[in-house]
CSV table of C-alpha atoms in Angstrom, one decimal:
chain,number,residue,atom,x,y,z
A,706,UNK,CA,-12.8,-25.0,-16.8
A,707,UNK,CA,-15.0,-22.2,-15.5
A,708,UNK,CA,-17.4,-23.9,-12.7
A,709,UNK,CA,-20.7,-22.4,-11.9
A,710,UNK,CA,-20.7,-20.6,-8.2
A,711,UNK,CA,-23.6,-23.4,-7.0
A,712,UNK,CA,-21.2,-26.0,-8.0
A,713,UNK,CA,-18.8,-24.5,-6.1
A,714,UNK,CA,-20.5,-23.4,-3.7
A,715,UNK,CA,-21.6,-26.8,-2.9
A,716,UNK,CA,-17.8,-27.5,-3.7
A,717,UNK,CA,-16.3,-25.8,-1.2
A,718,UNK,CA,-18.9,-26.2,1.7
A,719,UNK,CA,-17.9,-30.3,1.5
A,720,UNK,CA,-13.7,-29.4,1.5
A,721,UNK,CA,-14.9,-26.8,4.4
A,722,UNK,CA,-16.0,-29.9,6.2
A,723,UNK,CA,-13.3,-32.1,4.8
A,724,UNK,CA,-11.2,-29.8,7.0
A,725,UNK,CA,-13.0,-28.7,10.0
A,726,UNK,CA,-13.9,-31.9,11.1
A,727,UNK,CA,-10.6,-33.8,11.0
A,728,UNK,CA,-9.7,-31.7,13.2
A,729,UNK,CA,-10.3,-34.1,17.0
A,730,UNK,CA,-11.2,-30.0,19.5
A,731,UNK,CA,-13.9,-29.6,16.8
A,732,UNK,CA,-15.2,-33.8,15.9
A,733,UNK,CA,-19.4,-33.4,15.5
A,734,UNK,CA,-20.1,-29.0,16.7
A,735,UNK,CA,-20.5,-27.4,13.3
A,736,UNK,CA,-22.5,-26.3,11.5
A,737,UNK,CA,-22.6,-25.3,7.9
A,738,UNK,CA,-25.2,-23.6,6.0
A,739,UNK,CA,-25.6,-21.2,2.9
A,740,UNK,CA,-26.6,-17.0,3.1
A,741,UNK,CA,-30.6,-17.3,2.9
A,742,UNK,CA,-30.5,-13.3,1.9
A,743,UNK,CA,-30.0,-13.3,-1.7
A,744,UNK,CA,-30.4,-9.3,-1.0
A,745,UNK,CA,-27.3,-9.1,1.0
A,746,UNK,CA,-24.4,-11.5,0.7
A,747,UNK,CA,-22.0,-10.2,3.0
A,748,UNK,CA,-21.4,-13.8,3.0
A,749,UNK,CA,-22.3,-17.2,0.3
A,750,UNK,CA,-21.4,-19.7,3.3
A,751,UNK,CA,-22.3,-19.9,7.2
A,752,UNK,CA,-20.5,-22.6,8.9
A,753,UNK,CA,-21.3,-21.5,13.1
A,754,UNK,CA,-18.6,-23.9,15.3
A,755,UNK,CA,-19.2,-24.3,19.5
A,756,UNK,CA,-16.1,-24.0,21.9
A,757,UNK,CA,-15.0,-26.8,23.6
A,758,UNK,CA,-15.2,-26.3,27.0
A,759,UNK,CA,-16.7,-22.7,27.0
A,760,UNK,CA,-19.8,-21.0,25.8
A,761,UNK,CA,-19.0,-19.2,22.5
A,762,UNK,CA,-19.9,-19.3,19.6
A,763,UNK,CA,-17.6,-19.1,16.1
A,764,UNK,CA,-19.3,-18.0,13.2
A,765,UNK,CA,-17.2,-18.6,9.8
A,766,UNK,CA,-18.4,-15.3,6.9
A,767,UNK,CA,-16.8,-17.2,3.8
A,768,UNK,CA,-17.0,-15.9,1.1
A,769,UNK,CA,-16.7,-17.9,-2.0
A,770,UNK,CA,-14.5,-16.6,-4.8
A,771,UNK,CA,-14.4,-17.9,-8.3
A,772,UNK,CA,-11.0,-16.0,-9.2
A,773,UNK,CA,-9.8,-13.9,-6.2
A,774,UNK,CA,-8.0,-10.4,-6.9
A,775,UNK,CA,-5.8,-8.5,-4.2
A,776,UNK,CA,-7.4,-5.5,-4.9
A,777,UNK,CA,-11.1,-6.6,-4.6
A,778,UNK,CA,-9.7,-7.7,-1.4
A,779,UNK,CA,-12.8,-6.9,1.2
A,780,UNK,CA,-11.1,-5.8,3.9
A,781,UNK,CA,-12.8,-6.0,6.7
A,782,UNK,CA,-11.7,-8.2,10.1
A,783,UNK,CA,-12.8,-10.0,12.7
A,784,UNK,CA,-15.7,-9.2,14.6
A,785,UNK,CA,-17.5,-10.5,18.5
A,786,UNK,CA,-20.2,-10.1,20.9
A,787,UNK,CA,-21.9,-10.6,23.7
A,788,UNK,CA,-24.7,-12.2,24.5
A,789,UNK,CA,-27.2,-12.0,27.3
A,790,UNK,CA,-25.4,-14.8,29.5
A,791,UNK,CA,-22.0,-13.5,28.6
A,792,UNK,CA,-20.9,-15.9,25.7
A,793,UNK,CA,-19.1,-14.9,23.8
A,794,UNK,CA,-19.9,-15.0,19.7
A,795,UNK,CA,-17.1,-14.6,17.9
A,796,UNK,CA,-16.3,-13.8,13.6
A,797,UNK,CA,-14.1,-14.1,11.4
A,798,UNK,CA,-13.8,-13.6,7.7
A,799,UNK,CA,-12.7,-16.2,5.3
A,800,UNK,CA,-11.7,-16.6,1.4
A,801,UNK,CA,-12.9,-19.5,-0.3
A,802,UNK,CA,-11.4,-20.2,-4.0
A,803,UNK,CA,-10.6,-22.9,-6.2
A,804,UNK,CA,-7.4,-22.2,-6.0
A,805,UNK,CA,-5.4,-19.1,-3.3
A,806,UNK,CA,-2.3,-17.2,-5.0
A,807,UNK,CA,0.6,-17.1,-2.2
A,808,UNK,CA,0.1,-13.3,-2.8
A,809,UNK,CA,-4.0,-13.8,-1.6
A,810,UNK,CA,-2.5,-15.7,1.3
A,811,UNK,CA,-0.9,-13.3,2.3
A,812,UNK,CA,-3.3,-10.5,2.3
A,813,UNK,CA,-6.4,-13.0,4.3
A,814,UNK,CA,-3.4,-13.2,7.1
A,815,UNK,CA,-2.1,-9.6,7.0
A,816,UNK,CA,-5.9,-8.3,7.3
A,817,UNK,CA,-7.1,-11.9,10.2
A,818,UNK,CA,-9.1,-13.1,7.3
A,819,UNK,CA,-9.1,-17.1,7.3
A,820,UNK,CA,-8.8,-18.5,3.7
A,821,UNK,CA,-8.9,-22.3,2.4
A,822,UNK,CA,-8.7,-23.8,-1.4
A,823,UNK,CA,-10.7,-27.3,-3.1
A,824,UNK,CA,-7.7,-28.8,-2.9
A,825,UNK,CA,-7.4,-28.6,1.2
A,826,UNK,CA,-4.7,-25.8,1.5
A,827,UNK,CA,-5.4,-23.5,4.2
A,828,UNK,CA,-5.1,-21.3,7.1
A,829,UNK,CA,-7.8,-21.2,9.7
A,830,UNK,CA,-7.7,-19.4,13.1
A,831,UNK,CA,-9.9,-19.7,15.7
A,832,UNK,CA,-9.9,-18.4,19.3
A,833,UNK,CA,-8.2,-20.4,21.7
A,834,UNK,CA,-5.5,-23.1,21.1
A,835,UNK,CA,-7.1,-24.5,17.2
A,836,UNK,CA,-5.4,-23.8,14.6
A,837,UNK,CA,-5.7,-25.5,10.7
A,838,UNK,CA,-2.5,-24.1,9.0
A,839,UNK,CA,-2.0,-27.2,5.6
A,840,UNK,CA,0.1,-25.7,2.2
A,841,UNK,CA,1.9,-27.7,-0.4
A,842,UNK,CA,-1.2,-29.5,-1.5
A,843,UNK,CA,-2.0,-30.2,-5.5
A,844,UNK,CA,-3.9,-27.6,-6.7
A,845,UNK,CA,-7.5,-28.8,-8.2
A,846,UNK,CA,-8.0,-26.5,-10.8
A,847,UNK,CA,-4.6,-25.7,-12.5
A,848,UNK,CA,-4.0,-21.9,-11.1
A,849,UNK,CA,-4.5,-18.9,-13.5
A,850,UNK,CA,-1.7,-17.8,-16.0
A,851,UNK,CA,-0.3,-14.3,-14.7
A,852,UNK,CA,-1.1,-11.2,-17.1
A,853,UNK,CA,2.4,-10.4,-17.2
A,854,UNK,CA,5.9,-12.0,-16.9
A,855,UNK,CA,8.3,-9.8,-14.5
A,856,UNK,CA,10.8,-12.2,-15.1
A,857,UNK,CA,11.5,-10.7,-18.8
A,858,UNK,CA,14.0,-7.6,-19.3
A,859,UNK,CA,11.2,-5.0,-20.8
A,860,UNK,CA,8.5,-5.7,-17.4
A,861,UNK,CA,11.7,-5.4,-15.5
A,862,UNK,CA,12.5,-1.5,-16.3
A,863,UNK,CA,8.6,-0.7,-15.4
A,864,UNK,CA,8.8,-1.9,-12.3
A,865,UNK,CA,12.9,-0.7,-11.7
A,866,UNK,CA,10.4,2.9,-12.1
A,867,UNK,CA,8.4,2.3,-9.8
A,868,UNK,CA,10.3,1.1,-7.4
A,869,UNK,CA,13.2,3.8,-7.5
A,870,UNK,CA,13.9,5.7,-5.1
A,871,UNK,CA,13.6,8.8,-6.4
A,872,UNK,CA,11.0,8.6,-8.1
A,873,UNK,CA,9.6,7.8,-4.5
A,874,UNK,CA,5.6,9.0,-3.8
A,875,UNK,CA,5.3,10.0,-7.3
A,876,UNK,CA,2.0,9.6,-8.8
A,877,UNK,CA,1.9,8.1,-13.0
A,878,UNK,CA,0.1,7.6,-15.4
A,879,UNK,CA,1.3,4.9,-18.1
A,880,UNK,CA,2.6,7.5,-20.6
A,881,UNK,CA,4.5,9.6,-17.9
A,882,UNK,CA,5.3,5.7,-16.7
A,883,UNK,CA,6.5,5.2,-20.3
A,884,UNK,CA,8.8,8.4,-21.3
A,885,UNK,CA,10.8,7.3,-18.0
A,886,UNK,CA,11.1,4.2,-18.4
A,887,UNK,CA,15.3,4.0,-19.8
A,888,UNK,CA,15.4,2.1,-22.5
A,889,UNK,CA,12.1,2.8,-23.5
A,890,UNK,CA,9.9,0.3,-23.9
A,891,UNK,CA,6.0,-0.3,-25.9
A,892,UNK,CA,3.0,1.4,-24.4
A,893,UNK,CA,1.3,-1.8,-24.5
A,894,UNK,CA,4.0,-3.6,-22.3
A,895,UNK,CA,3.7,-1.0,-19.6
A,896,UNK,CA,-0.3,-1.7,-19.6
A,897,UNK,CA,0.2,-5.0,-19.3
A,898,UNK,CA,1.8,-5.1,-17.1
A,899,UNK,CA,0.2,-2.2,-15.4
A,900,UNK,CA,-2.8,-3.9,-14.6
A,901,UNK,CA,-1.2,-7.1,-13.6
A,902,UNK,CA,0.6,-4.6,-10.4
A,903,UNK,CA,-3.2,-3.6,-9.7
A,904,UNK,CA,-4.6,-6.3,-10.2
A,905,UNK,CA,-1.8,-7.6,-7.1
A,906,UNK,CA,-2.7,-4.3,-5.3
A,907,UNK,CA,1.5,-3.4,-5.7
A,908,UNK,CA,-0.8,-0.3,-7.2
A,909,UNK,CA,-3.4,1.4,-6.7
A,910,UNK,CA,-5.3,4.4,-8.2
A,911,UNK,CA,-4.1,7.7,-7.6
A,912,UNK,CA,-6.3,10.8,-6.8
A,913,UNK,CA,-5.5,12.7,-9.3
A,914,UNK,CA,-6.6,9.8,-12.0
A,915,UNK,CA,-3.4,7.5,-11.7
A,916,UNK,CA,-1.6,5.5,-9.7
A,917,UNK,CA,0.9,5.0,-7.1
A,918,UNK,CA,3.0,2.3,-5.6
A,919,UNK,CA,0.3,1.0,-3.2
A,920,UNK,CA,3.2,-1.5,-0.9
A,921,UNK,CA,7.1,-0.9,-2.2
A,922,UNK,CA,8.2,-4.1,-0.4
A,923,UNK,CA,5.3,-6.5,-1.8
A,924,UNK,CA,6.6,-5.8,-5.7
A,925,UNK,CA,10.0,-5.7,-4.5
A,926,UNK,CA,10.4,-9.4,-3.2
A,927,UNK,CA,7.9,-10.3,-6.2
A,928,UNK,CA,9.7,-8.8,-7.9
A,929,UNK,CA,13.0,-10.8,-6.5
A,930,UNK,CA,10.9,-13.8,-6.8
A,931,UNK,CA,11.8,-13.9,-10.1
A,932,UNK,CA,14.9,-11.7,-10.4
A,933,UNK,CA,16.8,-13.7,-13.3
A,934,UNK,CA,20.1,-12.6,-12.4
A,935,UNK,CA,21.4,-15.8,-14.4
A,936,UNK,CA,21.2,-13.7,-17.2
A,937,UNK,CA,24.0,-12.0,-16.7
A,938,UNK,CA,27.0,-12.8,-18.4
A,939,UNK,CA,30.4,-12.8,-15.4
A,940,UNK,CA,33.5,-12.6,-15.6
A,941,UNK,CA,36.7,-12.7,-13.2
A,942,UNK,CA,39.1,-10.1,-14.2
A,943,UNK,CA,42.6,-9.8,-12.2
A,944,UNK,CA,44.5,-7.1,-11.4
A,945,UNK,CA,47.3,-5.7,-10.5
A,946,UNK,CA,46.7,-2.2,-9.1
A,947,UNK,CA,46.0,-1.1,-6.0
A,948,UNK,CA,42.1,0.1,-4.2
A,949,UNK,CA,43.4,3.0,-4.1
A,950,UNK,CA,44.2,3.2,-7.8
A,951,UNK,CA,41.9,1.1,-9.8
A,952,UNK,CA,39.6,3.2,-7.4
A,953,UNK,CA,41.1,6.7,-9.5
A,954,UNK,CA,41.4,4.6,-13.2
A,955,UNK,CA,38.0,3.2,-13.1
A,956,UNK,CA,36.5,7.3,-12.5
A,957,UNK,CA,37.4,7.8,-16.7
A,958,UNK,CA,34.9,5.8,-17.7
A,959,UNK,CA,31.7,7.8,-15.8
A,960,UNK,CA,32.2,9.4,-20.0
A,961,UNK,CA,30.8,5.5,-21.0
A,962,UNK,CA,27.9,7.5,-21.2
A,963,UNK,CA,26.1,5.3,-18.5
A,964,UNK,CA,27.4,2.2,-19.3
A,965,UNK,CA,30.1,0.7,-16.6
A,966,UNK,CA,29.1,1.4,-13.3
A,967,UNK,CA,29.8,0.2,-9.7
A,968,UNK,CA,27.4,-3.0,-9.0
A,969,UNK,CA,26.6,-5.8,-6.1
A,970,UNK,CA,29.3,-5.7,-2.9
A,971,UNK,CA,31.2,-3.1,-3.9
A,972,UNK,CA,27.7,-1.0,-5.0
A,973,UNK,CA,26.7,-1.8,-1.6
A,974,UNK,CA,30.4,-0.5,0.2
A,975,UNK,CA,29.6,2.8,-1.1
A,976,UNK,CA,25.9,2.7,-0.4
A,977,UNK,CA,25.1,1.7,3.3
A,978,UNK,CA,28.5,0.0,4.2
A,979,UNK,CA,27.6,-3.9,6.1
A,980,UNK,CA,28.5,-6.6,4.3
A,981,UNK,CA,32.2,-5.7,3.4
A,982,UNK,CA,33.7,-8.0,-0.1
A,983,UNK,CA,37.3,-7.1,-1.6
A,984,UNK,CA,36.1,-8.0,-5.3
A,985,UNK,CA,35.0,-5.2,-7.2
A,986,UNK,CA,32.4,-5.8,-8.6
A,987,UNK,CA,31.3,-3.4,-11.8
A,988,UNK,CA,28.3,-3.7,-14.5
A,989,UNK,CA,30.6,-3.1,-17.7
A,990,UNK,CA,28.3,-3.4,-21.1
A,991,UNK,CA,29.8,-5.5,-23.5
A,992,UNK,CA,31.2,-3.0,-25.7
A,993,UNK,CA,33.0,-1.7,-22.9
A,994,UNK,CA,34.9,-4.6,-22.4
A,995,UNK,CA,37.9,-3.3,-23.9
A,996,UNK,CA,38.2,0.3,-22.8
A,997,UNK,CA,37.5,-1.3,-19.3
A,998,UNK,CA,40.5,-3.9,-19.4
A,999,UNK,CA,42.7,-1.3,-20.7
A,1000,UNK,CA,41.8,1.1,-17.9
A,1001,UNK,CA,42.2,-1.1,-14.5
A,1002,UNK,CA,44.5,-2.6,-16.2
A,1003,UNK,CA,43.5,-6.1,-15.6
A,1004,UNK,CA,42.8,-9.4,-17.7
A,1005,UNK,CA,41.1,-12.3,-17.7
A,1006,UNK,CA,41.5,-14.6,-15.1
A,1007,UNK,CA,40.0,-18.3,-14.0
A,1008,UNK,CA,39.6,-17.7,-10.6
A,1009,UNK,CA,42.4,-15.6,-8.5
A,1010,UNK,CA,39.9,-11.7,-9.8
A,1011,UNK,CA,40.3,-9.5,-6.8
A,1012,UNK,CA,36.9,-8.4,-10.2
A,1013,UNK,CA,33.9,-9.5,-10.9
A,1014,UNK,CA,32.4,-8.5,-14.3
A,1015,UNK,CA,28.6,-8.5,-15.2
A,1016,UNK,CA,28.2,-8.1,-18.7
A,1017,UNK,CA,23.7,-7.2,-18.4
A,1018,UNK,CA,21.5,-9.0,-20.3
A,1019,UNK,CA,20.4,-5.1,-20.5
A,1020,UNK,CA,20.7,-1.5,-20.2
A,1021,UNK,CA,18.2,-1.0,-18.1
A,1022,UNK,CA,20.1,-2.2,-14.7
A,1023,UNK,CA,21.7,1.8,-15.2
A,1024,UNK,CA,18.9,3.2,-14.5
A,1025,UNK,CA,19.2,6.4,-13.3
A,1026,UNK,CA,22.5,5.9,-11.0
A,1027,UNK,CA,23.7,6.6,-8.6
A,1028,UNK,CA,26.0,9.3,-7.3
A,1029,UNK,CA,29.4,9.2,-9.4
A,1030,UNK,CA,30.6,13.0,-9.3
A,1031,UNK,CA,33.8,13.1,-10.3
A,1032,UNK,CA,34.9,11.9,-7.4
A,1033,UNK,CA,34.2,7.9,-8.0
A,1034,UNK,CA,32.5,5.5,-10.6
A,1035,UNK,CA,28.7,6.2,-10.0
A,1036,UNK,CA,26.7,3.0,-8.8
A,1037,UNK,CA,23.5,1.4,-9.7
A,1038,UNK,CA,20.5,2.7,-8.5
A,1039,UNK,CA,19.5,1.5,-4.9
A,1040,UNK,CA,17.4,-1.3,-5.8
A,1041,UNK,CA,19.7,-2.2,-8.4
A,1042,UNK,CA,22.2,-3.1,-6.2
A,1043,UNK,CA,19.3,-4.4,-3.5
A,1044,UNK,CA,17.9,-7.6,-6.2
A,1045,UNK,CA,21.6,-8.4,-7.6
A,1046,UNK,CA,22.3,-8.2,-3.6
A,1047,UNK,CA,20.0,-10.9,-2.5
A,1048,UNK,CA,20.5,-13.5,-5.5
A,1049,UNK,CA,24.4,-12.8,-5.9
A,1050,UNK,CA,24.5,-15.5,-3.3
A,1051,UNK,CA,27.5,-15.3,-0.2
A,1052,UNK,CA,26.8,-13.6,2.4
A,1053,UNK,CA,24.7,-11.5,-0.1
A,1054,UNK,CA,20.9,-11.3,1.0
A,1055,UNK,CA,22.7,-10.6,4.5
A,1056,UNK,CA,23.5,-7.5,2.5
A,1057,UNK,CA,20.2,-7.0,1.0
A,1058,UNK,CA,18.6,-6.9,4.0
């Protein structure tokens, strides 16, 4: 249920007072007032704190928002003024809302903003030894549901296209992005995903009126959190072929139209050697399992497998394969390799880094 701005400010003011007064060092030294200047909304609430053992004063300029969006984050950092007596008046920007998402909290930390919500979750850093952080308190208001579900196979096709190294720095329109997704997706799905990524500030407007990726690492990490590696069916195979013989035999599968590729640890070993793993890992499309087994002279086993086959839940994993020049099979795109490694267990996370 949406609450009025007046009720929101009143509730946030009470919660801030509760948080600050719970700190012994500043209890009784806090004054909170509302911004009386209707023509200048630089802040909604003003909390003035006289620092203990010092002549310095901290002003917390608090921006109260009903539904804060990362794309509208006001990138203003703290400032300090010196008074005539040599004391400092330090201004700290603070975001206050019924619910602060992990993404908003991340942006606040990055740009030196404090934040708190109506449940009492907060991160407030004052000059000197005063630091208040509380997380994990259940929200008192239901958090808004994301506009796009990045865990679906169709949404993953869009994200994978945006993050592929071959597309780095590219300016997109929704139409051009749709054309690059493989397998294809609807323009409605592209619109839904793009609007969500813009709201989360992972995409930004480009000068030509399109958009481009703004926060590569942030988008990678967000996708990693929702990626469903468990949707790929895993089958263990055993072959008596030596690694070099196996690699040579598998070259012929390069004619499958891009439905077989080295994956996970094997792809990583070929793309950026770090963590070695004795087994061979492959993505193989459902319709090519029999051809693979004959080519690799392999049979499925419950234990002792030296080949791990992933049957993908979506052919998007084969998008923009890497390499495969006739001397070996191609690998999955480095972004696909990274996200699979991150979920594969073992030393996968180490290999992904």
